[in-house]
Amino acid sequence: MRKITLCFLAFILLTLPSLADEGMWIPMLLKKYNIEDMQKAGFKLTAEDIYDINQASLKDAVIGLGNEGSPFHHFCTGEIVSDQGLVITNHHCSFGMIQAHSSLEHNYLRDGFWAQSMADELVNPKITASILVRMEDVTDKINAGLNAGMSESERTKKVNEICRKLEAEAVKGTNLAANIKPYFNGNQYFLSVFKIFRDVRLVGAPNSAIGKFGGDTDNWTWPRHTGDFSVLRIYAGPDNEPAAISDKNVPYKPAKFFKISARGVQEGDFTMVFGYPGTTNEYLTSYAIDQIASVEDPHKIKIRTAKLEVINAAMESDELLRIKYAAKAASVANAWKKWQGEIKGLDRFSTADSKRVLENNFNNWAKSNGKTEYIGLTDRYKALYDARKEYILAAAYASEAGLGGAEIIKFAREIEQVLDNYDKFEDKEQLKESLKNYVEAFYKDYDVATDQRILTEMFKLYNNEEVGDRWIPSVVRLSPKYAKRNGYDRYAADLFKKSIFTHKDDLLKFIDNLSEKSIAKIEKDPILGVATGIYTLYADKIRPELSRIESELKLLNRLWIAGLMEMQPDKTFYPDANSTLRVAYGKIAGYHATDAVYYTHYTTLKGIMEKDNPNIYDYDVPQKLRDLYKNRDFGPYTQDGEVPVCFIATNHTTGGNSGSPVLDAEGNLIGLNFDRAWEGVMSDMQYSPEICRNIAVDIRYVLFIIDKYAGAQRLIDEMVIIR
Ligand code: ARG
Ligand code: ASP
């Protein structure tokens, strides 16, 4: 049976048309690999219009949003749309910022926020915006320092050493920042040089009923009606260079900003997405796919389901809890839902089977060509994944149900880690101050009762046989005292009662009176005990073995891609996403979702009214939007008489691409990327042109909301809109 399936699949794979639309391409290599294809598909500009280091190009208007501590990890993308540094990105990208500025008095999540003037724009400490200055292929420079005799750990050490040196050299004497990342599993390396701005302010955001319309119910699905956008502004020092947050800063004057096309999109139109995709795994083997789909994801889903049940109930019960937990719930729910779609897609497209075909072909090719370095590679993969299974499951529980389960666990550990170094802090008063700030920040969005319920559920889940007896830390098991009274609830309740971490005032007092002696006492705290118990098992027994396996896999992964490239010399490979700037291109297109179901390529305000239901939080349309609709007060933002809201296209995107500019054939902004359609979310591991669709909010809906709904005309006036 297996044989027949494999032959059949091999046949299908061979007869597939070239995989147009697939791929996330490196901007500096478009000229070499893609531009002809792009132009054939309708693109009207040149490769230099997209990426040029001598003149302003589109890349100068694309920003990667990051955090102070990790500016090269871009959690989202944004784009500059005015000569005064105005940036648009998604609502869900700024969600943390909007939430941080929100309180019961100023509930910007619920009511939206629109700065009336520049002076009212709100600073966001720790948010960074990077603009790519240039890229460089440094593979040869790195390989020159390596030799075949090196062990994997020696190699890693050496690569890091060379990278840090090259990065320092690249930006010496400038205010720029450089970062080298591996591509193709370490077969190539590229250096990216950035200008990183550190004063990024919140300018405007619609209320969640628009910006998050459909919420987690509609997340990862099409048809979609989310006005997922927000407005930021980059501020620079008086010299137009990056500067720390300051009153003296002025709006940044960009080298380039996007013009906006309000002309609309048609099915079949060329479109590209220019942004920072985070992580994809397109070159995994069947062993990895099987393990993700049948071991890792199902367990992680189960754990998060339990967490979400508790959080959602809390949010339903109380307005303040809804604010506190809004961002947390969204982030737990997002991956949770995606994993479910991913498993479905991998199954529907028999991804593991098609990988097996490829692996068979590879083995035959290696043998018949005497490629000794590749012979037996897939067997080594199999052995490693077999060994990995137990550890990856143990690690999933340690992180999802343990250290990342109830928040108090992580909180206790973090405080302990600081206290561990108590004697090293010279200024004890300053230490106390920052610890107290940390506690205040944690408690701002924390609810003791909710977290206690989460801990109870986590205990229950952790104690199951699939995890393997030796991977269940003793601290999460019930002692006989509790077992008798069936007591996960009791156990958690007692921990919460006796711990200092769950008592904010006591904790603050403790910090005020901090001393060597009091620190010794806190070491006996019961919640810290649980945290330490989980962590110790993980750090001593799980992590070392897992890292050993992962490091061997790293070597195989490098060989595997090198081998695939050798076997298919005519194929143009694209590297997996790694949070560096990429271009994806394709066309506006609907799709056949399931049997008898075809989805067209765009949605309208009419669809929002169809979903309207005041009793369902996610579908509760604001009255003002209803009125605009009823009066058909649409301004110039219509297509065939309706206001377009979202559209879909075949661009290959992933997490991090959110907020990315979706551009037309002339490089004008037509929308903001924010999601993917349910049937194709497995595109991080296998892209299929028939079913994988990225979802964008139509720029005309963005303009309609800014203009007609929020009345923020001053922002519209800054933009250049082509009608
Ligand atoms: N699925 C989109 C992405 O991965 C949107 C996530 C934000 N929305 C949410 N409901 N959690 O980022
Ligand atoms: N929603 C994702 C993001 O935030 C995009 C995606 O995964 O398609 O980047």
XYZ file of C-alpha atoms and ligand atoms in Angstrom:
744
model
C 0.000 0.000 0.000
C 2.709 2.392 1.089
C 4.573 1.693 -2.158
C 1.630 2.569 -4.344
C 0.964 5.765 -2.442
C 4.580 6.777 -2.716
C 4.725 6.154 -6.480
C 1.526 8.054 -6.952
C 2.820 10.967 -4.950
C 6.087 10.952 -6.820
C 4.123 11.235 -10.022
C 2.028 14.109 -8.692
C 5.110 15.949 -7.514
C 6.800 15.619 -10.867
C 3.802 16.890 -12.783
C 3.180 19.877 -10.507
C 3.598 23.238 -12.231
C 6.475 25.341 -11.039
C 5.672 26.548 -7.559
C 5.011 30.151 -8.420
C 3.889 32.239 -5.431
C 5.913 30.161 -2.993
C 8.932 31.675 -1.348
C 10.236 34.510 0.798
C 13.036 36.076 -1.122
C 16.102 38.060 -0.126
C 15.747 41.666 -1.383
C 19.385 41.999 -2.471
C 19.073 38.845 -4.592
C 15.830 39.704 -6.390
C 17.792 40.995 -9.325
C 19.525 37.670 -9.719
C 16.682 35.266 -9.045
C 13.245 36.839 -9.221
C 12.851 40.089 -11.043
C 12.108 38.568 -14.450
C 9.524 36.296 -12.947
C 8.021 39.198 -11.005
C 7.795 41.359 -14.087
C 6.213 38.516 -16.008
C 3.625 38.389 -13.260
C 2.877 42.081 -13.751
C 5.354 43.959 -11.571
C 6.191 47.291 -13.193
C 9.259 48.392 -11.217
C 12.862 47.195 -11.149
C 14.822 45.249 -8.563
C 16.657 48.473 -7.696
C 13.360 50.194 -6.934
C 12.898 47.653 -4.181
C 16.428 47.411 -2.858
C 19.236 49.828 -3.590
C 22.062 50.896 -1.357
C 23.017 54.014 -3.275
C 19.613 55.604 -3.663
C 16.388 55.648 -1.763
C 14.359 52.525 -2.481
C 11.200 50.909 -1.129
C 13.173 49.080 1.543
C 13.790 52.438 3.252
C 10.084 52.672 4.018
C 9.775 49.213 5.606
C 10.378 48.939 9.329
C 10.932 45.993 11.612
C 9.326 46.460 15.015
C 11.379 45.115 17.894
C 12.044 45.442 21.590
C 14.944 47.224 23.233
C 16.542 43.971 24.380
C 16.094 42.141 21.078
C 15.902 44.666 18.247
C 16.847 42.098 15.582
C 13.941 39.885 16.459
C 11.141 41.670 14.644
C 7.819 40.792 16.190
C 5.995 42.688 13.438
C 6.514 44.840 10.392
C 5.356 48.376 9.687
C 5.615 50.869 6.856
C 6.255 54.569 6.642
C 3.442 56.464 4.914
C 4.367 60.123 5.232
C 7.349 62.427 5.102
C 6.935 62.906 8.842
C 7.700 59.364 9.909
C 4.073 58.237 10.159
C 3.917 54.443 10.315
C 1.035 52.025 9.868
C 1.106 48.551 11.313
C -1.490 46.125 12.632
C -3.704 46.717 15.645
C -2.536 43.391 17.045
C 1.092 44.507 16.663
C 0.483 47.585 18.812
C -1.883 45.725 21.089
C 0.651 45.580 23.930
C 1.289 49.322 23.588
C -2.425 50.181 23.501
C -2.993 47.900 26.453
C -0.130 49.401 28.432
C -1.633 52.886 28.032
C -5.079 51.627 29.051
C -6.795 51.770 32.408
C -10.416 51.807 33.547
C -10.397 55.615 33.104
C -8.662 55.557 29.721
C -9.693 52.311 28.153
C -8.082 52.656 24.738
C -8.630 48.995 23.998
C -12.355 49.508 24.310
C -12.651 53.085 23.067
C -9.768 53.511 20.662
C -7.160 56.249 20.826
C -6.507 59.141 18.463
C -3.879 61.725 19.306
C -5.309 65.147 18.456
C -1.896 66.610 17.744
C 1.706 65.458 17.686
C 2.060 66.589 21.275
C -0.541 63.980 22.271
C 1.246 61.045 20.704
C 2.219 58.524 23.390
C 5.749 57.212 23.951
C 6.318 53.478 24.145
C 9.419 52.709 26.185
C 11.389 49.756 24.819
C 9.807 49.644 21.351
C 12.287 49.913 18.477
C 11.857 50.470 14.752
C 14.659 49.325 12.496
C 15.263 50.257 8.908
C 17.552 48.101 6.815
C 20.521 50.056 5.480
C 22.245 47.277 3.581
C 22.887 43.560 3.367
C 25.959 41.576 2.524
C 26.682 37.926 1.836
C 29.398 37.014 4.345
C 29.371 33.249 3.759
C 32.898 33.148 2.408
C 34.281 35.242 5.222
C 32.802 32.839 7.720
C 33.732 29.654 5.912
C 37.319 30.875 5.704
C 37.559 30.468 9.465
C 36.125 26.939 9.544
C 37.573 23.550 8.731
C 36.172 20.093 8.173
C 37.816 18.634 11.267
C 35.852 20.834 13.655
C 33.276 19.314 15.947
C 29.815 20.859 15.797
C 30.353 22.773 19.017
C 33.754 24.057 17.924
C 32.191 25.127 14.683
C 29.340 26.944 16.406
C 31.779 28.729 18.680
C 33.946 29.793 15.786
C 31.010 30.973 13.693
C 29.786 33.107 16.585
C 33.204 34.549 17.109
C 33.609 35.524 13.455
C 30.068 36.898 13.275
C 30.552 39.180 16.273
C 33.815 40.422 14.759
C 32.293 41.094 11.333
C 29.308 42.801 12.906
C 31.549 45.115 14.900
C 33.641 45.944 11.848
C 30.589 46.632 9.710
C 29.308 49.437 11.928
C 32.520 50.764 13.455
C 32.356 54.519 13.927
C 28.669 54.727 13.009
C 25.404 54.761 14.943
C 24.216 51.696 13.045
C 23.731 48.144 14.274
C 24.682 44.962 12.457
C 23.476 41.417 12.771
C 24.493 38.234 10.953
C 22.077 35.374 10.630
C 22.428 31.898 9.151
C 20.406 31.055 6.038
C 19.688 27.609 4.597
C 20.427 25.993 7.966
C 23.897 27.469 8.123
C 24.966 26.918 4.530
C 24.985 30.674 3.972
C 25.291 33.796 6.115
C 24.099 37.327 5.474
C 24.895 40.459 7.390
C 22.129 43.046 7.820
C 22.958 46.602 8.846
C 20.183 48.624 10.464
C 19.396 52.059 11.670
C 17.433 51.480 14.862
C 15.063 54.147 16.130
C 14.154 54.096 19.805
C 11.424 56.696 20.044
C 8.289 55.194 18.527
C 4.999 56.758 19.559
C 1.399 55.649 19.437
C -0.594 57.971 17.199
C -3.872 56.197 16.815
C -5.742 52.930 17.079
C -9.369 52.084 16.464
C -11.321 50.472 19.273
C -10.961 46.706 19.515
C -14.476 46.252 18.160
C -12.940 47.354 14.846
C -9.226 46.595 15.202
C -9.858 43.146 16.608
C -13.307 42.590 15.088
C -13.984 38.865 15.026
C -11.361 38.400 17.764
C -10.110 34.926 18.392
C -13.276 33.495 16.874
C -12.271 34.656 13.394
C -8.507 34.569 13.953
C -6.750 32.483 11.252
C -9.851 32.320 9.103
C -11.320 33.744 5.958
C -13.767 35.446 5.299
C -12.515 38.116 7.628
C -13.629 41.600 8.630
C -10.921 42.860 10.966
C -9.742 46.468 10.782
C -6.386 45.262 12.012
C -4.398 48.498 11.887
C -2.896 51.125 14.145
C -0.787 54.210 13.581
C 2.629 54.991 15.043
C 5.239 57.645 14.416
C 9.011 57.416 14.455
C 10.757 60.274 16.207
C 14.418 61.128 15.711
C 16.867 63.556 17.226
C 17.084 67.073 15.725
C 19.743 65.661 13.335
C 17.182 63.104 12.011
C 19.215 60.270 13.551
C 18.027 57.701 16.115
C 17.808 59.056 19.662
C 16.517 57.910 23.035
C 12.989 59.034 23.932
C 13.036 62.784 24.510
C 10.884 65.914 24.267
C 13.499 67.336 21.955
C 12.921 64.659 19.341
C 11.169 65.498 16.101
C 9.255 63.426 13.545
C 11.653 61.376 11.448
C 12.128 62.476 7.837
C 12.406 59.214 5.915
C 14.430 58.599 2.771
C 11.324 56.999 1.308
C 7.672 56.548 2.224
C 4.904 54.540 0.584
C 2.314 56.210 -1.555
C -1.128 54.804 -1.057
C -3.284 53.510 -3.871
C -7.009 53.864 -3.279
C -7.746 52.443 -6.714
C -8.601 49.015 -5.449
C -7.614 45.482 -6.254
C -8.895 42.991 -8.775
C -8.599 39.237 -8.786
C -5.394 38.233 -10.566
C -3.561 41.500 -9.834
C 0.121 41.288 -9.005
C 0.874 41.873 -5.361
C 3.900 41.672 -3.110
C 4.502 41.653 0.631
C 7.640 43.314 1.930
C 8.465 42.572 5.548
C 10.029 40.526 8.298
C 8.754 36.922 8.343
C 9.885 35.255 11.587
C 10.326 31.504 11.261
C 9.417 28.851 8.740
C 10.500 25.231 8.396
C 10.039 24.359 4.759
C 12.854 21.838 4.630
C 11.917 19.584 7.518
C 12.027 15.849 7.016
C 9.077 13.496 7.387
C 10.376 12.494 10.823
C 10.088 16.047 12.066
C 6.675 16.587 10.506
C 5.334 13.414 12.084
C 6.646 14.393 15.481
C 5.238 17.906 15.355
C 1.824 16.797 14.138
C 1.366 13.808 16.390
C 3.362 14.561 19.524
C 4.349 18.184 20.136
C 1.369 20.117 18.850
C -1.451 17.979 20.285
C -0.047 18.202 23.793
C 0.647 21.898 23.610
C -2.882 22.422 22.319
C -4.327 20.443 25.201
C -2.430 22.479 27.788
C -3.402 25.804 26.244
C -7.039 24.760 25.950
C -7.143 24.376 29.713
C -5.411 27.715 30.235
C -7.757 29.520 27.875
C -10.861 28.124 29.524
C -9.824 29.722 32.794
C -8.729 33.029 31.239
C -11.795 33.392 29.040
C -14.138 32.790 31.942
C -12.316 35.457 33.950
C -12.476 37.942 31.084
C -16.187 37.333 30.609
C -16.824 37.977 34.282
C -15.271 41.387 34.744
C -14.311 44.458 32.718
C -11.027 45.039 34.554
C -10.031 41.424 34.079
C -10.797 41.802 30.409
C -8.262 44.627 30.170
C -5.679 42.824 32.273
C -5.845 39.586 30.352
C -6.594 40.864 26.829
C -3.043 40.713 25.504
C -2.190 37.517 27.367
C -5.285 35.726 26.109
C -4.625 36.815 22.543
C -1.097 35.503 22.585
C -2.002 32.160 24.194
C -4.896 31.709 21.777
C -3.006 32.672 18.660
C -0.485 29.830 18.521
C -3.032 27.445 20.050
C -5.374 27.941 17.131
C -2.637 27.979 14.543
C -1.269 24.616 15.686
C -4.715 23.119 15.176
C -4.935 24.437 11.639
C -1.421 23.307 10.956
C -2.097 19.714 11.982
C -5.183 19.654 9.768
C -3.330 21.074 6.778
C -0.350 18.746 7.131
C -2.738 15.847 7.240
C -4.878 17.012 4.335
C -1.868 17.561 2.124
C -0.059 14.403 3.253
C 2.988 16.524 3.889
C 4.900 13.790 5.680
C 4.231 11.421 2.774
C 5.519 13.858 0.197
C 8.578 14.409 2.357
C 9.084 10.631 2.387
C 9.033 10.629 -1.400
C 11.668 13.308 -1.430
C 13.764 11.420 1.111
C 13.531 8.239 -0.989
C 14.624 10.110 -4.078
C 17.423 11.651 -2.136
C 18.670 8.311 -0.843
C 18.593 6.814 -4.328
C 20.414 9.807 -5.764
C 23.055 9.718 -3.024
C 23.668 6.003 -3.517
C 23.768 6.016 -7.281
C 26.125 8.985 -7.313
C 28.348 7.708 -4.533
C 27.688 10.751 -2.346
C 29.063 9.208 0.813
C 28.402 12.262 2.999
C 24.675 11.941 2.305
C 24.291 8.169 2.387
C 22.479 7.127 5.534
C 21.474 10.713 6.355
C 17.782 9.905 6.639
C 18.505 6.941 8.925
C 20.418 9.254 11.197
C 17.461 11.602 11.155
C 15.147 8.804 12.125
C 17.309 7.704 15.037
C 17.603 11.248 16.344
C 13.896 11.984 16.128
C 13.136 8.692 17.856
C 15.426 9.746 20.673
C 14.023 13.258 20.712
C 10.413 12.276 21.214
C 10.527 11.686 24.957
C 12.537 14.829 25.638
C 10.544 17.152 23.455
C 7.388 16.067 25.235
C 8.977 16.531 28.645
C 10.197 19.964 27.557
C 6.770 20.927 26.222
C 5.213 20.176 29.610
C 8.001 21.915 31.495
C 7.490 25.056 29.455
C 3.770 25.112 28.673
C 2.367 23.598 31.862
C 5.271 24.304 34.215
C 7.445 27.374 33.904
C 5.088 29.051 31.428
C 1.893 27.708 32.981
C 0.697 29.733 35.960
C 2.383 33.126 35.747
C 3.376 33.137 39.390
C 5.901 30.368 38.719
C 7.928 32.430 36.310
C 7.515 35.544 38.444
C 8.889 33.807 41.537
C 11.864 32.479 39.631
C 12.696 35.839 38.135
C 12.716 37.554 41.507
C 14.778 34.782 42.990
C 17.348 35.107 40.233
C 17.833 38.771 41.062
C 18.048 38.033 44.785
C 20.617 35.337 44.123
C 22.935 38.125 43.088
C 22.045 40.388 45.989
C 25.638 40.834 47.186
C 26.763 41.902 43.718
C 24.500 44.961 43.640
C 26.355 47.955 44.973
C 23.413 50.260 45.243
C 20.907 48.309 47.327
C 18.374 51.143 47.306
C 18.328 51.197 43.550
C 17.913 47.432 43.493
C 14.913 47.711 45.798
C 13.413 50.412 43.622
C 13.685 48.392 40.445
C 12.385 45.255 42.133
C 9.384 47.173 43.376
C 8.748 48.561 39.906
C 8.932 45.058 38.561
C 6.380 43.842 41.090
C 4.058 46.748 40.313
C 4.274 46.078 36.580
C 3.541 42.402 37.087
C 0.545 43.059 39.306
C -0.905 45.653 36.949
C -2.070 42.825 34.691
C -2.308 40.015 37.213
C -5.202 38.391 38.992
C -4.409 36.046 41.857
C -7.618 34.018 41.720
C -7.367 33.443 37.973
C -3.775 32.338 38.204
C -4.538 29.971 41.064
C -7.133 28.298 38.862
C -4.597 28.022 36.080
C -2.068 26.416 38.394
C -4.671 23.854 39.480
C -5.388 22.913 35.869
C -1.693 22.727 35.045
C -1.092 20.307 37.931
C -3.858 18.072 36.667
C -2.525 17.983 33.148
C 1.098 17.537 34.103
C 0.272 14.358 35.966
C -0.399 12.090 33.022
C 1.323 8.966 31.897
C 2.168 10.138 28.411
C 4.694 12.548 29.869
C 6.592 9.628 31.345
C 6.932 9.118 35.043
C 10.454 10.362 35.349
C 9.615 13.643 33.659
C 6.945 14.655 36.109
C 8.671 16.786 38.748
C 7.879 15.660 42.283
C 6.660 19.164 43.166
C 3.720 18.903 40.785
C 2.593 15.554 42.192
C 0.216 15.289 45.067
C 1.666 14.385 48.433
C -0.374 11.744 50.286
C -1.867 14.501 52.393
C -3.554 16.018 49.352
C -4.102 12.841 47.421
C -6.533 11.653 50.029
C -8.665 14.713 49.586
C -8.410 14.636 45.789
C -6.619 17.758 46.047
C -5.069 19.590 43.103
C -7.401 22.439 44.022
C -6.370 22.207 47.629
C -2.717 21.913 46.798
C -2.783 25.025 44.607
C -4.887 26.891 47.142
C -2.425 26.131 49.932
C 0.526 27.191 47.815
C -1.191 30.447 46.974
C -2.105 31.023 50.586
C 1.345 30.403 51.982
C 3.487 32.069 49.340
C 4.680 35.649 49.565
C 4.659 36.078 45.792
C 0.859 35.938 45.695
C 0.606 38.695 48.318
C 1.637 41.917 46.703
C 1.746 44.096 49.826
C 3.786 41.576 51.792
C 6.122 41.208 48.864
C 6.656 44.966 48.609
C 7.291 45.143 52.358
C 9.726 42.278 52.054
C 11.605 44.168 49.352
C 11.705 47.300 51.487
C 13.387 45.361 54.277
C 15.600 43.281 52.054
C 18.614 41.675 53.763
C 20.742 38.554 53.479
C 18.654 37.047 56.223
C 15.275 37.735 54.700
C 16.487 36.420 51.390
C 17.425 33.134 53.034
C 13.859 32.914 54.250
C 12.271 33.450 50.895
C 14.203 30.490 49.557
C 11.711 28.372 51.492
C 8.701 29.891 49.800
C 6.392 27.088 48.588
C 5.697 28.531 45.136
C 9.347 29.179 44.572
C 9.819 25.549 45.616
C 7.508 24.396 42.836
C 9.226 26.677 40.335
C 12.650 25.413 41.336
C 11.534 21.795 41.257
C 10.269 22.074 37.699
C 13.228 24.085 36.580
C 15.822 21.786 38.129
C 14.463 18.698 36.449
C 14.331 20.572 33.174
C 17.780 22.127 33.444
C 19.556 19.049 34.788
C 17.944 16.233 32.876
C 15.820 17.415 29.980
C 17.580 20.369 28.457
C 21.090 18.887 28.237
C 19.859 15.828 26.390
C 17.584 17.853 24.168
C 20.358 20.280 23.259
C 22.663 17.411 22.461
C 20.058 16.005 20.079
C 19.256 19.416 18.615
C 22.901 20.105 17.980
C 23.268 16.831 16.098
C 20.146 17.710 14.177
C 21.630 21.067 13.318
C 24.472 19.322 11.565
C 22.093 17.020 9.690
C 19.902 19.947 8.704
C 22.865 21.702 7.175
C 23.856 18.598 5.253
C 20.287 17.934 4.180
C 19.837 21.313 2.493
C 23.290 21.194 0.961
C 22.400 17.761 -0.430
C 19.019 18.875 -1.746
C 20.670 21.767 -3.557
C 23.196 19.428 -5.068
C 20.512 17.003 -6.156
C 18.353 19.738 -7.742
C 20.878 22.138 -9.269
C 18.268 23.852 -11.450
C 15.881 24.680 -8.664
C 16.003 28.129 -7.074
C 15.775 27.626 -3.332
C 14.578 30.266 -0.922
C 15.836 30.306 2.639
C 13.501 29.730 5.571
C 12.255 32.870 7.269
C 14.600 34.096 9.996
C 13.258 37.513 10.928
C 15.199 39.231 8.154
C 13.711 41.394 5.430
C 12.053 39.433 2.614
C 9.861 39.850 -0.415
C 6.986 37.501 -1.187
C 5.023 38.000 -4.384
C 1.914 36.507 -5.894
C -1.537 37.553 -6.961
C -4.887 38.533 -5.522
C -6.958 35.346 -5.573
C -9.893 33.579 -3.981
C -9.749 29.842 -3.291
C -11.648 26.598 -2.996
C -11.628 25.992 0.739
C -13.421 22.659 0.958
C -15.758 20.610 -1.136
C -18.266 22.937 -2.826
C -16.950 26.032 -1.050
C -15.300 28.816 -3.018
C -14.258 32.004 -1.255
C -14.006 35.228 -3.220
C -11.030 37.479 -2.745
C -12.516 40.332 -0.723
C -14.945 41.215 2.036
C -16.927 44.414 2.665
C -18.567 46.452 5.380
C -21.789 44.694 4.448
C -20.261 41.514 5.859
C -19.538 43.268 9.152
C -23.205 44.165 9.406
C -24.125 40.564 8.638
C -21.984 39.386 11.531
C -23.231 42.133 13.859
C -24.474 40.708 17.155
C -24.412 42.764 20.353
C -24.541 39.580 22.388
C -21.317 38.211 21.016
C -18.306 40.162 22.222
C -16.264 39.477 19.087
C -19.091 40.612 16.785
C -20.432 43.632 18.616
C -20.338 46.375 15.971
C -19.921 49.940 17.321
C -23.010 52.092 16.850
C -21.079 54.721 14.927
C -20.065 52.165 12.319
C -23.670 50.982 12.047
C -24.740 54.575 11.465
C -22.129 55.192 8.806
C -23.325 52.054 7.096
C -26.980 52.894 7.385
C -26.423 56.362 5.941
C -24.033 54.938 3.368
C -21.621 57.633 4.448
C -18.614 55.977 2.815
C -16.634 58.886 1.408
C -14.491 57.921 -1.546
C -13.561 54.565 -0.013
C -15.753 52.203 -1.997
C -15.604 49.460 -4.552
C -18.824 48.717 -6.444
C -20.719 50.771 -3.905
C -19.463 48.985 -0.782
C -16.530 49.686 1.533
C -13.973 46.910 1.019
C -12.556 45.569 4.296
C -10.082 42.718 3.722
C -8.642 40.827 0.775
C -6.586 37.708 0.211
C -3.655 36.857 -2.037
C -1.215 34.049 -2.690
C 1.772 35.688 -0.991
C 3.837 33.318 1.115
C 3.918 34.879 4.579
C 4.307 33.933 8.206
C 4.293 35.368 11.741
C 6.282 38.609 11.793
C 4.854 39.551 8.415
C 2.014 41.129 10.272
C 1.762 44.787 9.478
C 3.793 44.294 6.300
C 2.957 46.527 3.393
C 1.003 44.744 0.674
C 1.988 46.499 -2.537
C 0.618 46.688 -6.055
C 2.523 46.389 -9.327
C 3.773 49.973 -8.957
C 4.927 49.605 -5.390
C 1.995 51.529 -3.927
C 0.419 50.485 -0.673
C -2.900 48.641 -1.122
C -3.181 46.904 2.232
C -1.578 45.637 5.409
C -0.850 41.971 5.850
C -2.172 40.502 9.102
C -3.041 36.831 8.896
C -3.504 33.669 6.853
C -6.550 31.614 5.896
C -7.315 28.533 7.974
C -6.996 25.837 5.302
C -3.447 26.923 4.471
C -1.781 27.765 7.782
C 0.527 24.795 7.345
C 2.423 27.009 4.920
C 5.256 27.332 7.440
C 6.059 23.724 6.582
C 4.439 23.266 3.226
C 3.150 25.968 0.948
C 0.401 25.114 -1.481
C -0.540 27.664 -4.129
C -4.137 26.412 -4.351
C -4.965 26.935 -0.733
C -2.442 29.147 1.043
C -3.675 32.724 1.291
C -2.390 35.697 3.209
C -5.024 38.047 4.573
C -4.688 41.817 4.336
C -6.802 44.701 5.518
C -7.652 46.863 2.503
C -6.017 50.286 2.761
C -9.322 51.877 1.826
C -10.907 50.459 4.973
C -7.982 51.853 6.958
C -8.537 55.282 5.397
C -12.301 55.046 5.870
C -11.895 54.341 9.587
C -9.285 57.063 10.109
C -11.279 59.595 8.134
C -14.986 58.869 8.526
C -15.054 56.932 11.786
C -12.276 58.509 13.868
C -12.241 61.916 12.203
C -8.435 61.985 12.299
C -8.208 64.063 9.161
C -4.786 65.414 10.138
C -3.341 61.959 9.445
C -5.011 61.596 6.059
C -3.570 64.987 5.131
C -0.054 63.692 5.726
C -0.410 60.809 3.287
C -0.078 60.777 -0.461
C -3.137 59.008 -1.809
C -3.492 58.051 -5.457
C -7.113 57.842 -6.479
N -3.166 35.249 13.551
C -2.545 36.527 13.432
C -1.041 36.416 13.719
O -0.543 35.355 13.897
C -3.197 37.554 14.282
C -2.987 37.380 15.741
C -3.586 38.403 16.640
N -4.961 38.163 16.907
C -5.455 37.344 17.875
N -6.717 37.185 17.939
N -4.735 36.702 18.742
O -0.372 37.195 14.325
N -0.602 37.067 12.145
C 0.780 36.854 11.807
C 1.675 37.944 12.369
O 1.383 38.520 13.388
C 0.958 36.664 10.349
C 0.804 35.228 9.966
O 1.199 34.345 10.749
O 0.347 34.982 8.865
O 2.772 38.152 11.930
